[in-house]
Coordinates of C-alpha atoms and ligand atoms in Angstrom, one line a residue:
X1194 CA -10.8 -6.9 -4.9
X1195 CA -9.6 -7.7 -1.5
X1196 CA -10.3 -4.6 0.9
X1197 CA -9.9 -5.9 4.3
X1198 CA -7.4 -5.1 6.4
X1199 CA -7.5 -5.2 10.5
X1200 CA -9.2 -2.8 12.7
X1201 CA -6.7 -0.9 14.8
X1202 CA -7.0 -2.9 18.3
X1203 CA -5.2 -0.1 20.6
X1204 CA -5.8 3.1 21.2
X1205 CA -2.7 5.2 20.0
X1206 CA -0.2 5.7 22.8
X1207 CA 1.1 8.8 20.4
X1208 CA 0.3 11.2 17.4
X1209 CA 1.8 9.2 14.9
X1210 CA 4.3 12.2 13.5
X1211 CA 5.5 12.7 17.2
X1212 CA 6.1 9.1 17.3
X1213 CA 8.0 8.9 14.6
X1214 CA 10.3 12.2 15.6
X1215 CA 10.7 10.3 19.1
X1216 CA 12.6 8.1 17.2
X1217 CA 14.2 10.7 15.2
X1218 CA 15.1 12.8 18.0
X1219 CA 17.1 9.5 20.1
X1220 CA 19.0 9.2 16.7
X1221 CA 19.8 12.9 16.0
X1222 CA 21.3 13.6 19.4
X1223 CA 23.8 10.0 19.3
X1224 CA 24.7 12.0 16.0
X1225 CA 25.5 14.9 17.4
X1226 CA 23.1 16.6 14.9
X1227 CA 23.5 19.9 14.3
X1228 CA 20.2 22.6 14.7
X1229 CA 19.9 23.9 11.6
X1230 CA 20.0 19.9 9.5
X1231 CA 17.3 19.0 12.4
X1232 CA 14.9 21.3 11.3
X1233 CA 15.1 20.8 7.9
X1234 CA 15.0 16.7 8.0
X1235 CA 11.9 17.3 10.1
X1236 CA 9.7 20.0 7.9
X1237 CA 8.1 18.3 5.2
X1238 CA 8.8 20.0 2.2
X1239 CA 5.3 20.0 0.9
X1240 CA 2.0 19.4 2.3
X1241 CA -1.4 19.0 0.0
X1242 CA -5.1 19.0 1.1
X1243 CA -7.5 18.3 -1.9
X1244 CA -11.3 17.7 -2.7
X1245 CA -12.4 15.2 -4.5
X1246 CA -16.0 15.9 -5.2
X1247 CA -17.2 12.6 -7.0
X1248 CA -21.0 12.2 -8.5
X1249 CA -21.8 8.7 -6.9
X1250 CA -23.7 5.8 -8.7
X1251 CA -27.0 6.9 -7.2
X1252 CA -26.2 10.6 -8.6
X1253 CA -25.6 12.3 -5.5
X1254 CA -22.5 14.4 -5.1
X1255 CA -19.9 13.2 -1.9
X1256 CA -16.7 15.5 -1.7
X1257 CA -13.9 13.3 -0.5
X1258 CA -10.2 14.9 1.5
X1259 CA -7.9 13.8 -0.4
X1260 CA -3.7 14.6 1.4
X1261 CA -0.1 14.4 0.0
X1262 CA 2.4 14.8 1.4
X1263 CA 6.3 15.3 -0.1
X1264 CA 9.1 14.9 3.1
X1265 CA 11.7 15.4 1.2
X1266 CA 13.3 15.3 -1.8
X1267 CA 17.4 15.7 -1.6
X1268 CA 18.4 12.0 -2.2
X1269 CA 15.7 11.9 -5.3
X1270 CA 12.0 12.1 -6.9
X1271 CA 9.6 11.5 -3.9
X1272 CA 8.1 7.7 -3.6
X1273 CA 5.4 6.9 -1.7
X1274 CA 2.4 4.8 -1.3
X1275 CA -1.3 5.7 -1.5
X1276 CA -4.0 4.5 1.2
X1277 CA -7.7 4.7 1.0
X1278 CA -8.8 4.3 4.2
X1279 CA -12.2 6.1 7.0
X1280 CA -9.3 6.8 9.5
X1281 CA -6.8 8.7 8.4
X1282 CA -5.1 12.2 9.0
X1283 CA -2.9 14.2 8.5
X1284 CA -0.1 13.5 10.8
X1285 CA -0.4 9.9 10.0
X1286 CA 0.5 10.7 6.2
X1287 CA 2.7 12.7 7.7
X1288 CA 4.9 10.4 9.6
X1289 CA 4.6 7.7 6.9
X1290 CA 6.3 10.4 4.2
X1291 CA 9.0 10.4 7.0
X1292 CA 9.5 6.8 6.9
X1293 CA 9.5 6.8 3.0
X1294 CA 12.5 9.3 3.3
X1295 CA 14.3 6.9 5.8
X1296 CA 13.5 3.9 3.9
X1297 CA 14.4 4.6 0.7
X1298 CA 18.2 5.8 2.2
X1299 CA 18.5 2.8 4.3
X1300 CA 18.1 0.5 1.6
X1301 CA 20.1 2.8 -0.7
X1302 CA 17.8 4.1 -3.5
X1303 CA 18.0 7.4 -5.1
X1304 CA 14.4 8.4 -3.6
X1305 CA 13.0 11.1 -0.9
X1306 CA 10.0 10.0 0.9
X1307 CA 6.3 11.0 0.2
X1308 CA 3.1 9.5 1.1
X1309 CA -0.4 10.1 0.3
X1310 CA -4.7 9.0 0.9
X1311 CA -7.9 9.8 0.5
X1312 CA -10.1 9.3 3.4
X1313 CA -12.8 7.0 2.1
X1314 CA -13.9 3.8 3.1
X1315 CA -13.5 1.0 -0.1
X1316 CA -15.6 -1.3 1.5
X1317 CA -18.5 0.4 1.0
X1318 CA -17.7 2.2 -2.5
X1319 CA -18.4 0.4 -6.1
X1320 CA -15.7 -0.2 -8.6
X1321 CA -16.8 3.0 -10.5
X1322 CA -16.8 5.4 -7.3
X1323 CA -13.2 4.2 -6.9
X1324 CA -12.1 4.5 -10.3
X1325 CA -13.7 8.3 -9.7
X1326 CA -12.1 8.8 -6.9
X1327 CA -8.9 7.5 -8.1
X1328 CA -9.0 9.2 -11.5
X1329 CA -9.9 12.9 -9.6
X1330 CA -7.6 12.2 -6.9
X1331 CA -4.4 11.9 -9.9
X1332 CA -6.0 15.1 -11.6
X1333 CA -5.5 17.2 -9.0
X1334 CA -2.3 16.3 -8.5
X1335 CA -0.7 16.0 -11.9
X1336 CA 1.2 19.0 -11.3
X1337 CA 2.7 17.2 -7.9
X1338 CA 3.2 13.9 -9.5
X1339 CA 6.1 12.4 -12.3
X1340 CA 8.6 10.0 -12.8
X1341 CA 11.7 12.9 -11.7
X1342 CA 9.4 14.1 -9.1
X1343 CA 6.6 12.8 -6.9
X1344 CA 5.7 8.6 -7.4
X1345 CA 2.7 6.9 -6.1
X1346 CA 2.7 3.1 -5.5
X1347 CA -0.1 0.8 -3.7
X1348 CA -0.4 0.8 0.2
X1349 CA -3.3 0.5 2.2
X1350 CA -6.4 -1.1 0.3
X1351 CA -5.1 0.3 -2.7
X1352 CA -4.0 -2.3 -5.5
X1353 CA -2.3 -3.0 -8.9
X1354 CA -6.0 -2.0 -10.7
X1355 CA -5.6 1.3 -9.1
X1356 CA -2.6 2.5 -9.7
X1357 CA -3.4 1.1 -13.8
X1358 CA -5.9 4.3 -13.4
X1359 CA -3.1 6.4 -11.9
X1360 CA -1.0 5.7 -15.0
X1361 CA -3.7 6.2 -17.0
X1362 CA -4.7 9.2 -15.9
X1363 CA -1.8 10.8 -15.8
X1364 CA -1.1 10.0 -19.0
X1365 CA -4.0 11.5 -20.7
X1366 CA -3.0 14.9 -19.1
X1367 CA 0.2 14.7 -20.4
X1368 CA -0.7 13.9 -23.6
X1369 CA 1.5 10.3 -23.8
X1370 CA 2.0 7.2 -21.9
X1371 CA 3.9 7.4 -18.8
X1372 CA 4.5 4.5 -17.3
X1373 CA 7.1 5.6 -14.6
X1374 CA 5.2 8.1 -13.0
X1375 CA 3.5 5.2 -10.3
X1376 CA 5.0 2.0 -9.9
X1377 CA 2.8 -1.2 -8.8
X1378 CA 1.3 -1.4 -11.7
X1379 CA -0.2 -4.4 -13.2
X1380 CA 3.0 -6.1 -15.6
X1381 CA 0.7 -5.6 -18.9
X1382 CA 0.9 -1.8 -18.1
X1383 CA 4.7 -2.1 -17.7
X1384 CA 4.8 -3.2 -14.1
X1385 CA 7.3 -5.5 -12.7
X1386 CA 7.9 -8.9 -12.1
X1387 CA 7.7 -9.7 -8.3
X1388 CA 6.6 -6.3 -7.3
X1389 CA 3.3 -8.2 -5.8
X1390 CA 5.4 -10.2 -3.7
X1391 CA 8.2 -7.9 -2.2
X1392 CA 7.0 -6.5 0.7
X1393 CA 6.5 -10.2 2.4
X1394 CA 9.6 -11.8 0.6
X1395 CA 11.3 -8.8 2.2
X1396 CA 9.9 -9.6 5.7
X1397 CA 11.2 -13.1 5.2
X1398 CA 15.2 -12.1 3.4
X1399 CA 15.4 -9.7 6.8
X1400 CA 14.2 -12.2 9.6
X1401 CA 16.3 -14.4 7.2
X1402 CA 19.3 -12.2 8.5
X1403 CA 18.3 -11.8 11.7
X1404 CA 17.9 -15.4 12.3
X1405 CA 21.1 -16.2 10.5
X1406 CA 22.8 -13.4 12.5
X1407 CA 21.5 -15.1 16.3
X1408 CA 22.2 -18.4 15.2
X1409 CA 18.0 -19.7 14.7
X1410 CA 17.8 -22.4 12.6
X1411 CA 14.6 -22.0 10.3
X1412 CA 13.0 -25.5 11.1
X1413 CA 13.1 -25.0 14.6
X1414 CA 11.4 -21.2 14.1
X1415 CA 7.7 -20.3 14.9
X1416 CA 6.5 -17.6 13.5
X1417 CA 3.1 -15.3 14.3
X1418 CA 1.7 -13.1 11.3
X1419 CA -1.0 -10.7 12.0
X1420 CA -2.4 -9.8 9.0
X1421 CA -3.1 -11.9 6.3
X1422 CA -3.4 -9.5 3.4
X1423 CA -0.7 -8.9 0.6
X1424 CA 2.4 -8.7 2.9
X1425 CA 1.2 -11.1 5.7
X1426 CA 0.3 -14.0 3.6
X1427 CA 3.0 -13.5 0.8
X1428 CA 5.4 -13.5 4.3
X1429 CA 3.7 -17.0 5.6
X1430 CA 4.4 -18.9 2.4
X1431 CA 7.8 -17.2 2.0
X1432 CA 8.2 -18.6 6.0
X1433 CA 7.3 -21.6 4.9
X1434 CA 9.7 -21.9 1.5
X1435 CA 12.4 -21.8 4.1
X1436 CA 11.4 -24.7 6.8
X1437 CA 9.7 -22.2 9.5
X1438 CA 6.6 -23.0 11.2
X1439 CA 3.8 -21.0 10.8
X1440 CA 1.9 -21.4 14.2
X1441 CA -0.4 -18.2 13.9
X1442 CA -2.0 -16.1 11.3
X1443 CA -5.0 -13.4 11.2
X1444 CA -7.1 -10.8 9.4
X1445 CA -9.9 -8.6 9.9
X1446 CA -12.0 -12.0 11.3
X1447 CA -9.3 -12.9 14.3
X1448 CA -6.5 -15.0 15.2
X1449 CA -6.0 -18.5 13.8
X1450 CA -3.6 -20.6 16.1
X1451 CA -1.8 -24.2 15.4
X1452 CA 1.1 -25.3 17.8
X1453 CA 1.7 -27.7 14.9
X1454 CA 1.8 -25.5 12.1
X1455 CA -1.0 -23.7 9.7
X1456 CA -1.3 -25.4 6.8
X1457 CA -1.0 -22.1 4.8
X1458 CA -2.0 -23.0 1.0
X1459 CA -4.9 -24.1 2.8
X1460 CA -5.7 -21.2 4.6
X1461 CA -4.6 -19.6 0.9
X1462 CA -7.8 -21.5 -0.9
X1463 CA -10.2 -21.0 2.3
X1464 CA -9.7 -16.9 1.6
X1465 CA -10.3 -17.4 -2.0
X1466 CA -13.9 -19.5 -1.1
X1467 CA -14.5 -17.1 1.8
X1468 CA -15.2 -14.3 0.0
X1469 CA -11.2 -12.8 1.3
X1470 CA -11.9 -13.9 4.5
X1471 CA -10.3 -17.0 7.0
X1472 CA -13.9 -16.4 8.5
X1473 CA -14.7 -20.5 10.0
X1474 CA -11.0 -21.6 8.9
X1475 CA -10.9 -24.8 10.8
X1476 CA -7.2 -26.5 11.1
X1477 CA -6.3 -24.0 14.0
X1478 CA -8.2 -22.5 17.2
X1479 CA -9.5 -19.4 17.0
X1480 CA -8.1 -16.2 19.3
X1481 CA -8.6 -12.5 19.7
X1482 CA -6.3 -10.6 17.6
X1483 CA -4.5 -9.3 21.0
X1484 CA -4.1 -12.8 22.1
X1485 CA -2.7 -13.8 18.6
X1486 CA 0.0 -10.7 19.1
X1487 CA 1.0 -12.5 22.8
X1488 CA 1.2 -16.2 21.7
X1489 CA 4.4 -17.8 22.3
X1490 CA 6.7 -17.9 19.5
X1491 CA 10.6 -17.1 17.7
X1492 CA 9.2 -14.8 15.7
X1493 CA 6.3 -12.1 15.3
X1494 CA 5.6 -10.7 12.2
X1495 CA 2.9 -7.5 12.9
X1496 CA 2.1 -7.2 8.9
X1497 CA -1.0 -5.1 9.1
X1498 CA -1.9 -1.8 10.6
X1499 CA 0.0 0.7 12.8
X1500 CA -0.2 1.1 16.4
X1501 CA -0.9 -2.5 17.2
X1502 CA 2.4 -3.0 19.8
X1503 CA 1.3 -0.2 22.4
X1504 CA 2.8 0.5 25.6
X1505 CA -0.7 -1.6 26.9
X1506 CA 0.4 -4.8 25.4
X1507 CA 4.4 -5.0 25.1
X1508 CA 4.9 -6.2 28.5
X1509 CA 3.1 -9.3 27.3
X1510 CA 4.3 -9.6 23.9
X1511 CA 6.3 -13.4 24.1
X1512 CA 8.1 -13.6 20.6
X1513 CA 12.3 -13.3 20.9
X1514 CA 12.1 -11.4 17.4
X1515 CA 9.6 -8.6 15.8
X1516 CA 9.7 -8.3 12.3
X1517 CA 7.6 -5.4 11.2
X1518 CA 5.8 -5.5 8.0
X1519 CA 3.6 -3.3 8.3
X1520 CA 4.7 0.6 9.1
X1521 CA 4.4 2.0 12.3
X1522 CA 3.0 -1.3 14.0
X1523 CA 4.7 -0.4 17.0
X1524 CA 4.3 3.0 19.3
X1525 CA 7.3 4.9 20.4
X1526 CA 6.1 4.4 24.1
X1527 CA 6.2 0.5 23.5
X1528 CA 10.1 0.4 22.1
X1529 CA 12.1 0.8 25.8
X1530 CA 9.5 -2.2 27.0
X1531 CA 10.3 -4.3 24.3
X1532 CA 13.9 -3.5 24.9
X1533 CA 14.2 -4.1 28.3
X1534 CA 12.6 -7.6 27.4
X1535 CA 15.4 -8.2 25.2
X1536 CA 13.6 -8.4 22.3
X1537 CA 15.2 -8.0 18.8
X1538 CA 13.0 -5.5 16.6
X1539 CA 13.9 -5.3 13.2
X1540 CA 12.1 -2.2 12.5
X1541 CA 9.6 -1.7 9.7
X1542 CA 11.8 1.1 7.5
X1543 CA 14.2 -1.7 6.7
X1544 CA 11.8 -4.6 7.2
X1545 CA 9.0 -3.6 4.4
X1546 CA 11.5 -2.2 2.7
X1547 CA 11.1 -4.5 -0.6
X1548 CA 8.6 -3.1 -1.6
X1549 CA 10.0 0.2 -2.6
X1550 CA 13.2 -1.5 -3.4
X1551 CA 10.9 -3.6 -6.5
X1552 CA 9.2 -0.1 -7.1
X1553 CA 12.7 1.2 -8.0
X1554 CA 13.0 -1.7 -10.1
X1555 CA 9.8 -1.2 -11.6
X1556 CA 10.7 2.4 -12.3
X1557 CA 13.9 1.6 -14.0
X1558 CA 12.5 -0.9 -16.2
X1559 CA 10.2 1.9 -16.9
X1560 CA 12.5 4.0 -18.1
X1561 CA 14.5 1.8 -19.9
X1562 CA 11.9 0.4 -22.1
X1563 CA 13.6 -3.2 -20.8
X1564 CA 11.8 -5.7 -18.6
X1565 CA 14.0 -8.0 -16.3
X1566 CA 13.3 -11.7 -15.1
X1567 CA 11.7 -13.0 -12.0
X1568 CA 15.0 -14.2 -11.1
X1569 CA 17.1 -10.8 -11.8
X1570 CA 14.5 -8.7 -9.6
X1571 CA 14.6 -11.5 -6.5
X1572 CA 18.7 -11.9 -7.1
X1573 CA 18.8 -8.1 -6.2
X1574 CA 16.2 -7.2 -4.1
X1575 CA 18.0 -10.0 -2.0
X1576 CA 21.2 -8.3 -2.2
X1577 CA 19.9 -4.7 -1.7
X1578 CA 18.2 -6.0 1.5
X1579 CA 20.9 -8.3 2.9
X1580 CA 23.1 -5.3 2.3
X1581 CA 20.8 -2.7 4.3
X1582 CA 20.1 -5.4 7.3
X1583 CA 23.8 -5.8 7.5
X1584 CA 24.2 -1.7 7.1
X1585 CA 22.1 -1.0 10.4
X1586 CA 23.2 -4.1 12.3
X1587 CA 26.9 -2.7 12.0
X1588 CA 25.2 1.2 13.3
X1589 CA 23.5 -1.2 16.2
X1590 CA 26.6 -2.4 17.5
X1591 CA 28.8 1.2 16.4
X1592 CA 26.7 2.8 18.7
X1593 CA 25.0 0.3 21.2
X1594 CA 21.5 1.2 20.0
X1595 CA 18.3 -1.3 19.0
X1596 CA 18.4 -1.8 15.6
X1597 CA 15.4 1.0 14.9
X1598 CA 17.2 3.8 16.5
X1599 CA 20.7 2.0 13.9
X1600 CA 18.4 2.7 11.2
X1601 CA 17.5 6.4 11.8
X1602 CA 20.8 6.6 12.4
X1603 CA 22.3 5.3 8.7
X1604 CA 19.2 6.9 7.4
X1605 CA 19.6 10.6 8.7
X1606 CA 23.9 10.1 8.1
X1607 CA 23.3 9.3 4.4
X1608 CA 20.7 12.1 3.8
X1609 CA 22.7 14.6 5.0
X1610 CA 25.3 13.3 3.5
X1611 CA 23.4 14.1 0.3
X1612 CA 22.1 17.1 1.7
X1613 CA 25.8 18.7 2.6
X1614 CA 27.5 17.4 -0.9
X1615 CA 24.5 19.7 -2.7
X1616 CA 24.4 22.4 -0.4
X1617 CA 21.3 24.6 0.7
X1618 CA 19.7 27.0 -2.6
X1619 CA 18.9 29.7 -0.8
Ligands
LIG1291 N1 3.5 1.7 0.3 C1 4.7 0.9 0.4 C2 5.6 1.3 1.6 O1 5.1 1.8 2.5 C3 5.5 1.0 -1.0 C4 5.9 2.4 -1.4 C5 6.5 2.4 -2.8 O2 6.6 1.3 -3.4 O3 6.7 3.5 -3.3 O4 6.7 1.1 1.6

């Protein structure tokens, strides 16, 4: 299994739910939002803490925090991903159940937001801890989790295997096989086709957009990706698929630069020999992964961790278009710089989007007992993305806002939209 991911390289500028309400708060006031819908788009509706005490292959006993947390719920069952990761807390699961909320209504799915970890670090765990840790993780919250209420999906080092153990799980507490209640499964457990890719063919059907949109011709595009895991390289060969140039790529080893163009099935069979790595790849220079983030290009894709676009480094940042695959990459305090550069950011809740776009597929073909082809999941996740990029570029111009602030805009107008047409129980 492939655990490695990039170090954050920059402090944060922000906690990560205040940055993500900084964003909220820009949005809610253009809208004229009124006090009482404010308060209740920002309280998560739930917020769990569990232990995971797991006997470890040398027989000692580690207790593990486990957190999930359920924003909201109006438009639909919560979906969210799970991360294992050392680093993180609280707020940050907090802010990314947020984003889950906004995602899911900006691409138009009938989903609240959730998210979820446990703080661990995979690297250093065998397969059995993690299947433990996994397996106790999805016990103590079966009463949380279900196909018409709360589903889990990969994120951070977390992977098809794991969320086979989720199912599993599950399952046995409930006394039958249900395979909706987590999508990203493997396809023998009833996953779906293309779920793998979607994240990084989203990245690419958005920039798609946004290049068609400024009038950038593919084959004269450069593109950067940081991160070189599932989304960033799933993104480079999807770049490529289209006539881009690929002129810088990265993971937890550095930055990899070609002026030329990476040769990216190459750096594809160099991680497989590498033990995961592009450790001593050798058709490009090597750079920091700060100077990778500042090279010049058309197009930078940050596809790995949050935080890396800080206040510190935007000034520098070269690229005429951001494309963020990963969520959160960028800090609240590094937006106005970018903008007064007059850089184009096509913000992560509508750029990673396809990935919980093919987990609604997956979850429909669930329930339906019916599996669809390659071709019917990539015909519509194009469509459902074209249709949401096109969505919160019409909010960008309605209201002469980046495109980030557009898409908390369409995001909070269609939950409350929801929210109004059901009215508040209580
Ligand atoms: N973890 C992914 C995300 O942040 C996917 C979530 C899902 O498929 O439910 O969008």
């Amino acid at each position: 299994m492939n655990y490695i991911e990039p170090a954050p390289i920059n402090p944060q500028d922000d906690d990560p739910f205040e940055s993500m309400m900084s964003r909220f708060d820009i949005a809610a006031e253009i809208l004229n939002l009124e006090p009482g819908i404010y308060d209740y788009l920002k309280t998560p509706q739930m917020e769990i803490k569990t232990s995971i005490p797991i006997q470890m292959d040398d027989g000692t006993i580690e207790v593990f925090e486990g957190y999930r947390v359920i924003h909201n719920t109006v438009r639909g069952p919560s979906k969210g991903g799970i991360r294992y990761s050392p680093d993180i807390s609280l707020s940050e699961i907090k802010a990314l159940a947020a984003w889950m909320t906004w995602k899911c209504a900006i691409v138009n799915i009938p989903f609240g937001g959730a998210k979820g970890g446990v703080k661990c670090d995979p690297k250093v765990l065998t397969p059995i801890e993690l299947e433990k840790i996994t397996r106790r993780y999805t016990a103590n919250l079966a009463d949380f989790f279900g196909p018409e209420r709360d589903i889990p999906a990969p994120d951070v080092n977390t992977n098809e295997q794991i969320m086979g153990w989720i199912m599993d799980t599950y399952s046995m507490h409930h006394r039958r096989t249900v395979t909706a209640v987590v999508t990203g499964k493997p396809t023998f457990l009833g996953g779906s086709l293309g779920r793998v890719e979607a994240t990084g063919r989203g990245v690419r059907v958005v920039a798609a957009a946004a290049m068609e949109r400024h009038g950038m011709k593919p084959e004269e595009t450069s593109i950067v990706i940081q991160g070189f895991g599932n989304v960033g390289s799933i993104a480079a060969q999807e770049f490529i698929d289209i006539g881009c140039k690929v002129i810088g790529i990265s993971d937890v080893t550095g930055g990899y630069y070609n002026p030329k163009g990476i040769d990216i099935n190459a750096a594809l069979e160099h991680r497989k020999s590498h033990q995961g790595t592009l450790a001593d790849f050798k058709d490009a220079d090597q750079v920091s992964n700060e100077e990778l983030l500042e090279l010049p290009c058309d197009i930078l894709a940050p596809c790995a961790m949050e935080d890396q676009i800080t206040r510190k480094n935007a000034e520098r940042i070269q690229a005429k278009v951001i494309v963020e695959g990963a969520n959160g990459p960028t800090t609240a305090k590094a937006d106005p710089i970018l903008e007064s550069k007059g850089i184009l950011v096509v913000p992560d809740i509508l750029a990673n989007a396809g990935g919980v776009t093919v987990s609604y597929f997956e979850w429909v073909q669930d329930r339906m007992g019916y599996f669809w082809t390659a071709e019917d999941v990539n015909e519509r996740l194009n469509r459902i993305l074209s249709e949401a990029f096109n969505a919160v570029s019409d909010r960008a111009e309605k209201h002469n806002v980046n495109m980030r602030i557009a898409a908390y805009i369409l995001a909070i107008e269609r939950v409350t939209k929801t929210l109004k047409l059901r009215g508040i129980y209580g």
